[in-house]
Each structure stands twice: as structure tokens, then as C-alpha cells.
Short mmCIF file of C-alpha atoms and ligand atoms in Angstrom, two decimals:
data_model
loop_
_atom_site.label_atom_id
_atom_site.label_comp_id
_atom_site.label_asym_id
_atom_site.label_seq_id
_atom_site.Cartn_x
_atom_site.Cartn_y
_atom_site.Cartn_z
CA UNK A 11 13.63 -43.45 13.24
CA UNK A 12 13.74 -39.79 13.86
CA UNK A 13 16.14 -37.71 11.31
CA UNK A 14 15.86 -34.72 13.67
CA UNK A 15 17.09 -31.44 12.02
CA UNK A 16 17.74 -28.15 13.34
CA UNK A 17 15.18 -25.29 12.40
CA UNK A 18 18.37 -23.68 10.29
CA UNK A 19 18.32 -26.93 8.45
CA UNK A 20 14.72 -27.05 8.00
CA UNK A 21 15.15 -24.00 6.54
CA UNK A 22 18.33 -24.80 4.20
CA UNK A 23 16.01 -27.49 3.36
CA UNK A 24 12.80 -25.78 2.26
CA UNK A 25 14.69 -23.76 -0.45
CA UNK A 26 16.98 -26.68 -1.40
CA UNK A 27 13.39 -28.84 -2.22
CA UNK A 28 11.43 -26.49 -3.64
CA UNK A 29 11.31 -23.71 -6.00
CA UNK A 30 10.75 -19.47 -5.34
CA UNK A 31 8.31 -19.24 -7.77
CA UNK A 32 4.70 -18.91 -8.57
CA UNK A 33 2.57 -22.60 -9.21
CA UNK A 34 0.72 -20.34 -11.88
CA UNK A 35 -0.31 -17.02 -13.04
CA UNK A 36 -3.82 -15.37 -12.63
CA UNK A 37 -4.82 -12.06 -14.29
CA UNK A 38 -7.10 -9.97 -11.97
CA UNK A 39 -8.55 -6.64 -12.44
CA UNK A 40 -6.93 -4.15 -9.91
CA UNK A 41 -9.83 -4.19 -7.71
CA UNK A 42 -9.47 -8.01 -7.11
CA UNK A 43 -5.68 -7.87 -6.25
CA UNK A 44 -5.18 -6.21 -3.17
CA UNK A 45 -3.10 -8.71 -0.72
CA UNK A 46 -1.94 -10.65 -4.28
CA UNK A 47 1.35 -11.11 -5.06
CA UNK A 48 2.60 -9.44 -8.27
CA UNK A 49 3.60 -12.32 -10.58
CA UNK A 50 6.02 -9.76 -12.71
CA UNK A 51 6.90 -6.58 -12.29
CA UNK A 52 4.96 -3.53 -12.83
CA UNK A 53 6.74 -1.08 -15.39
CA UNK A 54 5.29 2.62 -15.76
CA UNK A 55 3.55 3.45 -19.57
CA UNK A 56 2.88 6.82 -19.15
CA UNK A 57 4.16 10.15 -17.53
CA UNK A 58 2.26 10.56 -13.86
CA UNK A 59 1.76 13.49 -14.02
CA UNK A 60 0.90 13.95 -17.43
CA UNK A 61 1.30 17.77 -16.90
CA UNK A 62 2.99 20.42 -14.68
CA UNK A 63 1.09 20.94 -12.14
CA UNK A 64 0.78 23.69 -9.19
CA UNK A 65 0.99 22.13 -5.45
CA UNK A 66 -0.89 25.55 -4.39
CA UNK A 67 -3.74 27.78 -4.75
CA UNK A 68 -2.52 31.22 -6.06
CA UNK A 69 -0.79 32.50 -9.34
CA UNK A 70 1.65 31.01 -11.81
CA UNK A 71 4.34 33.48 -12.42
CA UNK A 72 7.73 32.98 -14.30
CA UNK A 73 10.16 33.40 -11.20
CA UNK A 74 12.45 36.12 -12.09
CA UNK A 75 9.70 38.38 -12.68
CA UNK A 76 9.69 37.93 -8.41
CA UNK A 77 12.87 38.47 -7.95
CA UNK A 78 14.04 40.96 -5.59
CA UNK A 79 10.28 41.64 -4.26
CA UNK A 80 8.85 42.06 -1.13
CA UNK A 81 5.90 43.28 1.52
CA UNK A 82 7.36 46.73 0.97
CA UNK A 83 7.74 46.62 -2.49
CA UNK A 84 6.21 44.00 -4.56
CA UNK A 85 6.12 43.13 -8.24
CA UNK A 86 3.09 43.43 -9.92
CA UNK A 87 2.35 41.11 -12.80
CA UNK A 88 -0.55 41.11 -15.07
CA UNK A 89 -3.16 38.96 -14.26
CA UNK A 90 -3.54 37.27 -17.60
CA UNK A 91 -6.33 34.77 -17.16
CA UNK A 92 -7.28 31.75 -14.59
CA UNK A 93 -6.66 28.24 -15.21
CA UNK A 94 -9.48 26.13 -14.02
CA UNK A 95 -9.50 22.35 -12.42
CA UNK A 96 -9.44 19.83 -15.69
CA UNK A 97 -8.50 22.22 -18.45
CA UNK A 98 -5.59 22.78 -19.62
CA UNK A 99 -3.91 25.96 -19.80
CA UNK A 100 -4.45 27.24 -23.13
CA UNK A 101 -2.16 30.60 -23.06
CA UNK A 102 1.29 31.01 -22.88
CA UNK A 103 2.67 33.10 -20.21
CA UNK A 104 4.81 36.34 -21.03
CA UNK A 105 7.30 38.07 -19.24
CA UNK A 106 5.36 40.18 -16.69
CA UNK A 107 2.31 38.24 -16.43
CA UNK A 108 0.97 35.35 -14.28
CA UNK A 109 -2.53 33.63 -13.87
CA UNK A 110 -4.86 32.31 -11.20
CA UNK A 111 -3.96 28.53 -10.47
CA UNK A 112 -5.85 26.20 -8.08
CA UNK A 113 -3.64 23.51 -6.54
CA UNK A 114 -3.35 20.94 -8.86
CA UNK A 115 -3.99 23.15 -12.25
CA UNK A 116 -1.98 22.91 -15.19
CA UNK A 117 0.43 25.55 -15.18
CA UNK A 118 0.76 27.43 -18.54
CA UNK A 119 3.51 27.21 -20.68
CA UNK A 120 6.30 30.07 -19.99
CA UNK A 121 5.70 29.94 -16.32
CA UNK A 122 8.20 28.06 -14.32
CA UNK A 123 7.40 28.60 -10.45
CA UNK A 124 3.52 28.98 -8.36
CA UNK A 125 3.47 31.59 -5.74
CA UNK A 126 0.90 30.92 -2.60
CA UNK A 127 -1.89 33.35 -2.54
CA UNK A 128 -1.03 33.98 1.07
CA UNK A 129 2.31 36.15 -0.70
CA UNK A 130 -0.13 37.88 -2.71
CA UNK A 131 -2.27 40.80 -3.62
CA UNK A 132 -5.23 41.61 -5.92
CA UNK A 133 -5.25 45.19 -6.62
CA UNK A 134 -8.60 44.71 -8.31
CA UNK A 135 -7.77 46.47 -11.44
CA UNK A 136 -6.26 43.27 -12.85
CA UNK A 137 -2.88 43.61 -11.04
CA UNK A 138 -1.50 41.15 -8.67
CA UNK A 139 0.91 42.30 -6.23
CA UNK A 140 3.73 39.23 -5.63
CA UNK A 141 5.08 39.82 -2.32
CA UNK A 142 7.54 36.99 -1.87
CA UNK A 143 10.25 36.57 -4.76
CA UNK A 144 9.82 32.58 -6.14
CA UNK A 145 12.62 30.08 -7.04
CA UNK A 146 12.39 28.42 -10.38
CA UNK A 147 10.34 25.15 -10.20
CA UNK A 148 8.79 26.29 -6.14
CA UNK A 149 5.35 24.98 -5.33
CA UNK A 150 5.44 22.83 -8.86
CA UNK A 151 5.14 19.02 -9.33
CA UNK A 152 6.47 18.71 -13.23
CA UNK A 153 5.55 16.21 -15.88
CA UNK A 154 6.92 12.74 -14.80
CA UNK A 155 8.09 13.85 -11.55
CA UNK A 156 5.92 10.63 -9.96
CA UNK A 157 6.84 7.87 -12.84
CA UNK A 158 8.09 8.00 -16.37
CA UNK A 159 7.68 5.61 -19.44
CA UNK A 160 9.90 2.65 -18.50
CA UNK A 161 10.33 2.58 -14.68
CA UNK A 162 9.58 -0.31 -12.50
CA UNK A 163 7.28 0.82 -9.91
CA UNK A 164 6.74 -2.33 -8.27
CA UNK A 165 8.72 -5.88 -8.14
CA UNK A 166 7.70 -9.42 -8.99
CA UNK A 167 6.94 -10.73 -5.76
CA UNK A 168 5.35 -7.87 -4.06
CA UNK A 169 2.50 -8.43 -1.77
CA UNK A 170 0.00 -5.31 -2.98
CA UNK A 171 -1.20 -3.24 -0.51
CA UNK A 172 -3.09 0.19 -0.17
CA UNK A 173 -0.56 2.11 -1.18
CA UNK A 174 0.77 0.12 -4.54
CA UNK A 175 -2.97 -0.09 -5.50
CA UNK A 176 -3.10 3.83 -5.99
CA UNK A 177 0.14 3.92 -8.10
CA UNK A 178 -1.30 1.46 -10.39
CA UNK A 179 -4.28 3.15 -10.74
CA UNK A 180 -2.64 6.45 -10.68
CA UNK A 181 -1.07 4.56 -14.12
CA UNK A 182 -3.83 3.44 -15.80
CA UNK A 183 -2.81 0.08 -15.09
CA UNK A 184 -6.33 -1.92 -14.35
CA UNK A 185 -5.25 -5.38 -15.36
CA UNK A 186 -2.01 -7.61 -12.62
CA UNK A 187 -0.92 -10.45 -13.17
CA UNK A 188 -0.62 -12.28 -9.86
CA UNK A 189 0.75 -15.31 -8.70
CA UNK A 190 -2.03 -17.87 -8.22
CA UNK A 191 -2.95 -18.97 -4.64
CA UNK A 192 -1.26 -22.01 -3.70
CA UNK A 193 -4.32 -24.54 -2.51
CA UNK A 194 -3.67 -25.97 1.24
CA UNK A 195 -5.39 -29.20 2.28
CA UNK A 196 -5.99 -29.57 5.78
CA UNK A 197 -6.62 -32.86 7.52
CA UNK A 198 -6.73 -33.23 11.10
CA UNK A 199 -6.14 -36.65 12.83
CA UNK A 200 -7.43 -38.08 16.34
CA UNK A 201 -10.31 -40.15 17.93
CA UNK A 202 -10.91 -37.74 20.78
CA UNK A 203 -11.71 -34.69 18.18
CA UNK A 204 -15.07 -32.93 17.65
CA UNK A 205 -15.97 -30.59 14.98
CA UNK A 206 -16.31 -27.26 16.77
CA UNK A 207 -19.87 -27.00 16.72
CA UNK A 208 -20.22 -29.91 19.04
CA UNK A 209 -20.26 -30.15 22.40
CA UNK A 210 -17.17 -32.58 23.32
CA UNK A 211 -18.14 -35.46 26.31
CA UNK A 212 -15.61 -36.55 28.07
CA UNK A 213 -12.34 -37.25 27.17
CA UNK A 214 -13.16 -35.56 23.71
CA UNK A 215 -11.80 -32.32 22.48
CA UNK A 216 -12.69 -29.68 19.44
CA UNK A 217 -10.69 -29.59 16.33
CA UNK A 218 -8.84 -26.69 17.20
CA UNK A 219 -6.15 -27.03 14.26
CA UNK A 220 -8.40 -26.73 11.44
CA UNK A 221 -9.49 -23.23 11.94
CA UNK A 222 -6.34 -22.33 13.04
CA UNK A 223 -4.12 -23.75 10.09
CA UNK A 224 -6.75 -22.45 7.66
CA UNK A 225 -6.53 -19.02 8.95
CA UNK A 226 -2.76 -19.27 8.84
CA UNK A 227 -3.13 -20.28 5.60
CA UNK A 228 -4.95 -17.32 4.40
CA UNK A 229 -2.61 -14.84 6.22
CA UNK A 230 -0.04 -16.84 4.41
CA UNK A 231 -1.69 -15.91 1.14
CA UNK A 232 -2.70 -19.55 0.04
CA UNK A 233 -5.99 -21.09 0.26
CA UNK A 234 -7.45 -23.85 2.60
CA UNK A 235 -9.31 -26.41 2.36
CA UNK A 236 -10.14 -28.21 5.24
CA UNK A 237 -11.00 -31.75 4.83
CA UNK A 238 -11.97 -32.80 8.16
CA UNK A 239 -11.50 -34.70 11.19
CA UNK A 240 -9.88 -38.35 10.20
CA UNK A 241 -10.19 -41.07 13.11
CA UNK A 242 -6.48 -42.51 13.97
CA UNK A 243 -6.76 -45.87 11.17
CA UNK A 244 -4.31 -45.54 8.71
CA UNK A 245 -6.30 -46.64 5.51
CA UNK A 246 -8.48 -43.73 6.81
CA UNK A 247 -5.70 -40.96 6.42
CA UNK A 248 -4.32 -42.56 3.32
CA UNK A 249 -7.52 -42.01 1.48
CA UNK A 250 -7.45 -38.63 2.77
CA UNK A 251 -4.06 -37.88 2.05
CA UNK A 252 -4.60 -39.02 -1.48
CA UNK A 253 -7.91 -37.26 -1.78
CA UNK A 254 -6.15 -34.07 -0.56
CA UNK A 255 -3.52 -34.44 -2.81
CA UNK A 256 -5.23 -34.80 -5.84
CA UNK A 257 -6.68 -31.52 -4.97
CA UNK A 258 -3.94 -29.36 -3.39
CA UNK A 259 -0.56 -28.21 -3.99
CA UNK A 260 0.47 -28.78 0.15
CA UNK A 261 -1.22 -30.78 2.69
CA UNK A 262 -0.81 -30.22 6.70
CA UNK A 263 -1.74 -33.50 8.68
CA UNK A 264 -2.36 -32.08 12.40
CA UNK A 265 -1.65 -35.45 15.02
CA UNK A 266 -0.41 -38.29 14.95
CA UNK A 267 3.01 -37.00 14.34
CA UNK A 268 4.86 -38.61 16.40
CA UNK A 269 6.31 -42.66 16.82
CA UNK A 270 3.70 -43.95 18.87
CA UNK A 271 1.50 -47.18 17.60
CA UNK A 272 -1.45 -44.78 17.16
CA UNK A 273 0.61 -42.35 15.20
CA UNK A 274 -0.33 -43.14 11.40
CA UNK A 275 1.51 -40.25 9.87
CA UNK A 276 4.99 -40.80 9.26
CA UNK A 277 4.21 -44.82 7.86
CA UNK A 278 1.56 -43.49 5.39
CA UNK A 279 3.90 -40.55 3.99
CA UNK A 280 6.47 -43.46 3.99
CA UNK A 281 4.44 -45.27 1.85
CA UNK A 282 2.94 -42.60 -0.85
CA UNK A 283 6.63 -40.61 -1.19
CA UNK A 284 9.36 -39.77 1.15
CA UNK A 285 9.80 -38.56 4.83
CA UNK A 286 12.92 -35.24 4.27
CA UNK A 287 12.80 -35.22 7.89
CA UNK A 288 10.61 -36.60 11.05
CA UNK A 289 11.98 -34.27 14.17
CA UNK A 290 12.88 -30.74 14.89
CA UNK A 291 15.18 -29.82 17.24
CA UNK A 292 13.03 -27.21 18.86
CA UNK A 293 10.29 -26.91 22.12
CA UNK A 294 7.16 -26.41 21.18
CA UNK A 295 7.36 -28.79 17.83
CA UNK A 296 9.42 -31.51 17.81
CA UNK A 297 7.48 -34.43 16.41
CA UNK A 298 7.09 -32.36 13.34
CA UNK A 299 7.47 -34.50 9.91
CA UNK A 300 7.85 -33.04 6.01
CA UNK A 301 7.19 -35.80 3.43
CA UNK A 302 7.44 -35.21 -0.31
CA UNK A 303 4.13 -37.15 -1.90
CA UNK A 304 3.82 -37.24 -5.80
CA UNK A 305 6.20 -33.82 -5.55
CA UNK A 306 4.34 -32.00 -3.22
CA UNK A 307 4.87 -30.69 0.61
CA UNK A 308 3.56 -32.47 2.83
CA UNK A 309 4.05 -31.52 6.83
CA UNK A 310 2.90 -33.59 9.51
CA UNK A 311 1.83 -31.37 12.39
CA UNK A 312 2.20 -32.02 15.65
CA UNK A 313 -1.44 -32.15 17.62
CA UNK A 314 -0.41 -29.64 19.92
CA UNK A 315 -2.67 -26.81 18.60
CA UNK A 316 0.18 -24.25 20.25
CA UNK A 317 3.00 -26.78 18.40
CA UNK A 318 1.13 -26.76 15.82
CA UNK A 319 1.14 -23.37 15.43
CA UNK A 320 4.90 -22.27 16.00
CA UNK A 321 5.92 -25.39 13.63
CA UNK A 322 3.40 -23.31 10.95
CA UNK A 323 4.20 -19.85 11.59
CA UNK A 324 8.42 -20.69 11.67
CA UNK A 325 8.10 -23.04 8.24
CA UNK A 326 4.65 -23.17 6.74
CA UNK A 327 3.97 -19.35 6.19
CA UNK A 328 7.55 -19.10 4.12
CA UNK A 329 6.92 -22.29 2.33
CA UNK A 330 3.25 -21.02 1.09
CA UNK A 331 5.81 -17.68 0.59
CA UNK A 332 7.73 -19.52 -1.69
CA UNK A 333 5.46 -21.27 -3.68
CA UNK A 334 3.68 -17.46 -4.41
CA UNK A 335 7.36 -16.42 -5.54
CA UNK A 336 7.36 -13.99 -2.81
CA UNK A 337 9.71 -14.13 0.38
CA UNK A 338 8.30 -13.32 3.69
CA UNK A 339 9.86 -10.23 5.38
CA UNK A 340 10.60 -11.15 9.13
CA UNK A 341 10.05 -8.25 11.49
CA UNK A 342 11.67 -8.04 14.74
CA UNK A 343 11.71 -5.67 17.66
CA UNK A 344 13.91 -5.33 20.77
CA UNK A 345 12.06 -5.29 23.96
CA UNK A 346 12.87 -6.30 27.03
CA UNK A 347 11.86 -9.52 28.92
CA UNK A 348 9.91 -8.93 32.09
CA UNK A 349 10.99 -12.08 34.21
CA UNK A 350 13.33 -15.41 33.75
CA UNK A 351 12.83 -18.18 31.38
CA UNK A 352 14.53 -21.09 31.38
CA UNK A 353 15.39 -23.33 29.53
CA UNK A 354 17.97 -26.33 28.71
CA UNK A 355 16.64 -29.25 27.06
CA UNK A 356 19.14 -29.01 24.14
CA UNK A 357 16.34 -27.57 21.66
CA UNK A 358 15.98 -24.50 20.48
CA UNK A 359 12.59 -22.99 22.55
CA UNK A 360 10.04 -20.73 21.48
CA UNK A 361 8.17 -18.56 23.23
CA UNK A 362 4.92 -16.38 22.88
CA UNK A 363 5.05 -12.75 24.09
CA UNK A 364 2.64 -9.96 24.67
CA UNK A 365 4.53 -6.21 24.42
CA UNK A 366 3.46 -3.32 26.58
CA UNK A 367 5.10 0.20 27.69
CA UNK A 368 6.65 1.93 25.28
CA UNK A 369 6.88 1.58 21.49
CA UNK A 370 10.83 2.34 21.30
CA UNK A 371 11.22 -0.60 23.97
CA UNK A 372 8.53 -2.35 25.01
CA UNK A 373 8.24 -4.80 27.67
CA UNK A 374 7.65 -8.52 26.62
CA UNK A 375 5.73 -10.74 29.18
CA UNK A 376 6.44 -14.42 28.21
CA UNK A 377 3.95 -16.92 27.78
CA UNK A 378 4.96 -19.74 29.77
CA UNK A 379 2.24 -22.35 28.11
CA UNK A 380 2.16 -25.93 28.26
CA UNK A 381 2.33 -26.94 24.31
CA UNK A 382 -0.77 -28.18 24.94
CA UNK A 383 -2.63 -24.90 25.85
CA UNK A 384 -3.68 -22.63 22.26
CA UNK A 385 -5.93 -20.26 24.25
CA UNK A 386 -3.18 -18.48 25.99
CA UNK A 387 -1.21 -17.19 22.42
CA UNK A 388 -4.30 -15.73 21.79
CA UNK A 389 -4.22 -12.13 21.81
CA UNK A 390 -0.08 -12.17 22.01
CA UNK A 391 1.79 -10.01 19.45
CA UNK A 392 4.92 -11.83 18.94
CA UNK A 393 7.74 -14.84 20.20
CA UNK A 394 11.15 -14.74 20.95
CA UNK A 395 13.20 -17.75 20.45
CA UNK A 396 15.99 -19.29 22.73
CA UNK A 397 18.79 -21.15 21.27
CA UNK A 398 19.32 -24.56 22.29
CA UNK A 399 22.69 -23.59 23.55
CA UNK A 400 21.71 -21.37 26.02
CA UNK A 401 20.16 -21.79 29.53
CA UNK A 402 17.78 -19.35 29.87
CA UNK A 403 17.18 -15.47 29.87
CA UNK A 404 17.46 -13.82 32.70
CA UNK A 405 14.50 -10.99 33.87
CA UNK A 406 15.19 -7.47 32.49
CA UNK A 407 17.67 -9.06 29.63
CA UNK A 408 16.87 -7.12 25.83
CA UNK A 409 15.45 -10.04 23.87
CA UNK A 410 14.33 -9.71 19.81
CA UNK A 411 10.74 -10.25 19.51
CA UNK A 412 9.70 -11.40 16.13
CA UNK A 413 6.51 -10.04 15.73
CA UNK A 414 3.57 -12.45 13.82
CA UNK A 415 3.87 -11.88 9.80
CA UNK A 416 0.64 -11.52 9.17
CA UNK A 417 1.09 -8.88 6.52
P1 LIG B 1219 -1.01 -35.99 18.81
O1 LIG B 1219 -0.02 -35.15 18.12
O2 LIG B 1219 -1.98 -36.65 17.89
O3 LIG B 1219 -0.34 -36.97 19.74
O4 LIG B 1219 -1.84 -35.02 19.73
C1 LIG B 1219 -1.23 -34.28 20.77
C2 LIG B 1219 -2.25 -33.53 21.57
O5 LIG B 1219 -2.88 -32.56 20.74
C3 LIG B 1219 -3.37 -34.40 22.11
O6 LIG B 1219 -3.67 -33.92 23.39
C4 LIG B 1219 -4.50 -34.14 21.17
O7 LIG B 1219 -5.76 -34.32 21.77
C5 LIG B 1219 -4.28 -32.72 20.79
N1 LIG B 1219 -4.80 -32.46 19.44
C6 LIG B 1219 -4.57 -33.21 18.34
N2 LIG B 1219 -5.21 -32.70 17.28
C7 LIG B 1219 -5.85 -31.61 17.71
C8 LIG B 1219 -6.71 -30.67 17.07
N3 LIG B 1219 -7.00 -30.75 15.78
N4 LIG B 1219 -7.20 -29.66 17.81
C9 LIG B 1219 -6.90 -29.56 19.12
N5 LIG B 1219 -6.10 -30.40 19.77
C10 LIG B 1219 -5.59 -31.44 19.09
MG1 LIG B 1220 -3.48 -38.01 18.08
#
């Protein structure tokens, strides 16, 4: 019996069953945690910068010494010493005095604005002429203005990237703890499959799914294990499943999802747990199963390697999402569809795109694939989705492109 849900109730379902949270907590050195999810959040120590600091090369003056000055008539200030890149500046400034500053030098104490050298003159005689007048705090960066003591920089559940690695280091912070990777067995299912190194005779085909579901895995922030290609016998696949279990946290079976007499899937997750649903209302996909064995997910894929892959990308990548305590940003675009697709089989039906033109509204070129057919998504940057209400999309109709989270 099918319990066919709705991809809005797969959803629902997903974070009714299990938890936003991490499975466990790694500490890594910041090196090792780029693309890791940030198991806490990150709260600032120190003062960055730990000292005012020029944002130009010239002289560090106290402003209203410049006040009022110009090309014609400038004000000259004692040139009272140079600060130099890594020392501090060891003399206080006085009224009427200023000092050489390379951008990013401490500025001494006393002096309250930088002036660009380009405003500037050096008389030679140890006068500098200031030939633009300078607003308190102009061309500074001041203790603290980055982070202070006590501010969270970054979230729990924060995927690091580039960018959040150079704050933490900018901190002194050289130790994350990060959610650990959630371990996803991958077992696919079918007499006619060949690893991929083979050369498939007739009537056979390569295991497309398990280099595909591992790599979504990893994009997903998880790690696979692939455990092979499992003939269609069901003692076969409930060794496997058990096997796979006892090592992983999730396990996607690819075939055999469906009701047929060859289809082992749905009977064996019968037996070691609980089907939550076998059926989703939606084209590519539908003979798509999620069985909870000894408390973990279990999804039975269909064979499809395109199916396969929607039915991954729409509920697989957010449930690895989850189980990292991290929730997976959806981005969408508007584009606009370059010709008709129908559709009206009462599910809702997604669709691979590839965008060209312009960036502020591209055009989308549907994919119009057989589920069957993997080779065609390759290279596409996104899908739109059509509800099962609705009859199609006519050419030159705006459509929302979700684009691949592969971030
Ligand atoms: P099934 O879901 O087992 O009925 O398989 C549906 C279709 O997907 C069949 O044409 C299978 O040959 C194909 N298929 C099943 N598993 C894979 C796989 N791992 N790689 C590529 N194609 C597959
Ligand atoms: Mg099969």
C-alpha cells in the first residue's frame, strides 16, 4: 500500500521525526574547518583591532590643528617623529604636531584623525604643510571597531567559509568546535548494474547512483560510504541494510522502490522498523520510500538516477542539514522560461533548467528528460517546480528557478 504524501508533507514530516541538531561534536583546528558547520557560536575575546590604527599613508595630526586650512594656506605642524609598521607609537602627540604614519600604523596617543599624504607637504626643515582640514576620527579604524570582548561573530549552525575563516583567525581563535559529519551509507539495488569500471553487455547498466548520491552527500556536508551494488534477493539487502546501519547514521537504498515482485525495499524496511511513507506526490520521484530502522533515516530511492536525484536534492540534502544542526538556505532566481511545459498528471513536476542571457533575468531552457536519462541534468544550474494543480507554463512566462545548494 502506498501512503503517498505531498512534498510539503514530506517536509512537515522530516522536522516532525527528527531533531535540528548535531549527532556529535568534533574539535578541529581552524585550518581543518572550512565547509564545517559551527557546532556553537563563536563569541569575540579580544578587541580586533587591538589598536587605533591609520587606513592611510601620511601623517597623524589632531584634527583641529587642520581646521580652516587649505592649498593656499595650510597649517604647518611639527613633524614629531614616524611611527613604523609593528611598533607601537611610543610618543604622545601635542597640540601642533603630527607624525609620519603608514597605513595600518598605530596612531599615537593625542592624535585623533590621519591626513593622506596626497593633502600634504614636506617643507624639509621638519615642517609638514596640511593642506586639507581633517574631521575627528577621518582615515582611522579605532580599537574594537571590527569586534569587541563579548560579541557573537558567527552562529551555531553556520557553514564556514572563506570569509568567517579570516575573522576567526583575525581573533586568535585556532580551535571550532564543529558539528560532526553525519555518516551516509549507500547501497544500490538491481541485477542489470555494473560497477562503473566495467564495461556493461547487454541489457546491463553502470551504477550510476552511487557516485552520484555520494557526491550529494558530500555537498550535503555528510559523509558516504558506498557499500555497493546488491543483486534484487531480499536476504541480500537485509544484510546490507543491517551492515549499513550498524555503521551509519542514514542509509539511501537506490531501486527497487517501488511495489513490483522484484522490488525488495519497502518489505525489508517493513520488517527491520517502519515505512513513514512509500509515495510522493511528485514527477520525477514518486516511488520514493522513508523507513525509520533502529531510529535512523532510511530513504528508499527510486532507480531513476534523474529521480533519484531530485528525490535527494528536494529531501536528502536538508535532512543531512538537519542532522549537522544547520538549515539549508534555498536560493531562487526569477528567469524566464524559454518554451511550454506541460504538465497535468496531478503531481507536483520538477524540472531541470540551464540559465543564459542576462544575470538580472536570465532565460531558463527546460530539460524535458525522461526520468530515466541522468546525463542530460548534467551541466544544468537549477529546476523549477510545477504544482500539481496547474497545467503547464506557458513559453515566455517568469518562473522561480531554485538554483542547486551546493554551498
Ligand atoms: P528501479 O527503481 O529498481 O525499478 O529502477 C528503475 C530504473 O533505474 C531501471 O531502469 C534501472 O535500471 C535504473 N537504475 C536502478 N538503479 C540504478 C543505478 N544505481 N544507476 C543507474 N540506473 C539505475
Ligand atoms: Mg531495480
Amino acid at each position: 500500500m502506498l501512503t503517498v504524501k505531498t512534498p510539503e508533507e514530506v517536509y512537515a514530516l522530516l522536522s516532525d521525526t527528527f531533531a535540528q541538531g548535531p549527532l556529535g561534536v568534533e574539535e578541529l583546528p581552524l585550518e581543518q574547518a572550512t565547509g564545517r558547520v559551527l557546532s556553537a557560536p563563536v563569541t569575540a575575546q579580544e578587541f580586533v583591532p587591538g589598536f587605533d590604527r591609520s587606513t592611510v599613508d601620511g601623517y597623524a595630526v589632531r584634527a583641529s590643528d587642520t581646521f580652516g586650512c587649505s592649498d593656499s594656506l595650510p597649517a604647518l605642524l611639527t613633524l614629531q617623529g614616524e611611527i613604523l609598521m609593528g611598533e607601537g607609537a611610543s610618543m604622545p602627540l601635542s597640540s601642533g604636531e603630527c607624525a609620519a604614519v603608514p597605513t595600518g600604523g598605530a596612531i599615537p596617543q593625542g592624535a585623533d584623525a590621519a591626513v593622506m599624504i596626497e593633502y600634504t607637504e614636506d617643507y624639509g626643515d621638519g615642517t609638514i604643510g596640511i593642506l586639507k582640514s581633517a574631521a575627528p576620527g577621518e582615515n582611522l579604524i579605532f580599537k574594537g571597531d571590527d569586534v569587541r570582548p563579548g560579541k557573537t561573530v558567527l552562529p551555531a549552525g553556520r557553514k564556514l567559509t572563506a570569509q568567517d575563516i579570516g575573522a576567526l583567525a583575525a581573533m586568535g581563535i585556532s580551535r571550532l568546535p564543529v558539528s560532526r559529519r553525519p555518516v551516509v551509507g549507500i547501497l544500490s539495488t538491481g541485477d542489470e548494474l555494473v560497477p562503473i569500471s566495467e564495461i556493461p553487455e547487454e541489457g546491463q547498466i553502470r551504477d550510476a547512483n552511487s557516485a552520484m548520491l555520494s557526491a550529494l552527500v558530500q555537498e550535503a556536508g555528510g559523509t558516504p560510504i558506498a557499500f555497493g551494488i546488491l543483486k534484487d534477493e531480499e536476504p541480500l539487502l537485509r544484510a546490507g541494510l543491517d551492515q549499513a546501519l550498524t555503521a551509519c547514521d542514514m542509509v539511501l537504498i537506490s531501486g527497487g522502490s517501488s511495489v513490483g515482485m522484484k522490488d525488495a525495499t519497502c518489505r525489508v524496511l517493513e520488517q527491520q522498523g517502519g515505512i513513514l511513507f512509500h509515495g510522493v506526490a511528485m514527477k520525477p520521484g514518486k516511488p520514493t520510500i522513508l523507513g525509520l530502522c533502529k531510529g535512523k533515516p532510511v530513504f528508499g530511492l527510486p532507480g531513476h538516477p534523474a529521480a533519484a536525484f531530485f528525490v535527494s536534492e528536494l529531501f536528502v540534502r536538508p535532512l543531512i542539514g538537519r542532522l549537522l544542526g544547520r538549515t539549508v538556505r534555498e536560493r531562487s532566481i526569477p528567469a524566464r522560461l524559454t518554451e511550454a511545459v506541460s504538465a497535468n498528471h496531478g503531481r507536483a513536476q520538477y524540472m531541470g533548467v540551464f540559465l543564459t542571457g542576462e544575470a538580472d533575468m536570465p532565460q531558463a531552457h527546460p530539460i524535458h528528460s525522461k526520468s530515466g536519462l541522468i546525463t542530460s541534468l548534467a551541466g544544468s544550474d537549477g529546476f523549477f517546480c510545477i504544482p500539481r494543480d496547474c497545467e503547464g507554463v506557458p513559453a515566455g512566462e517568469i518562473i522561480r528557478v531554485r538554483l542547486y545548494s551546493v554551498d
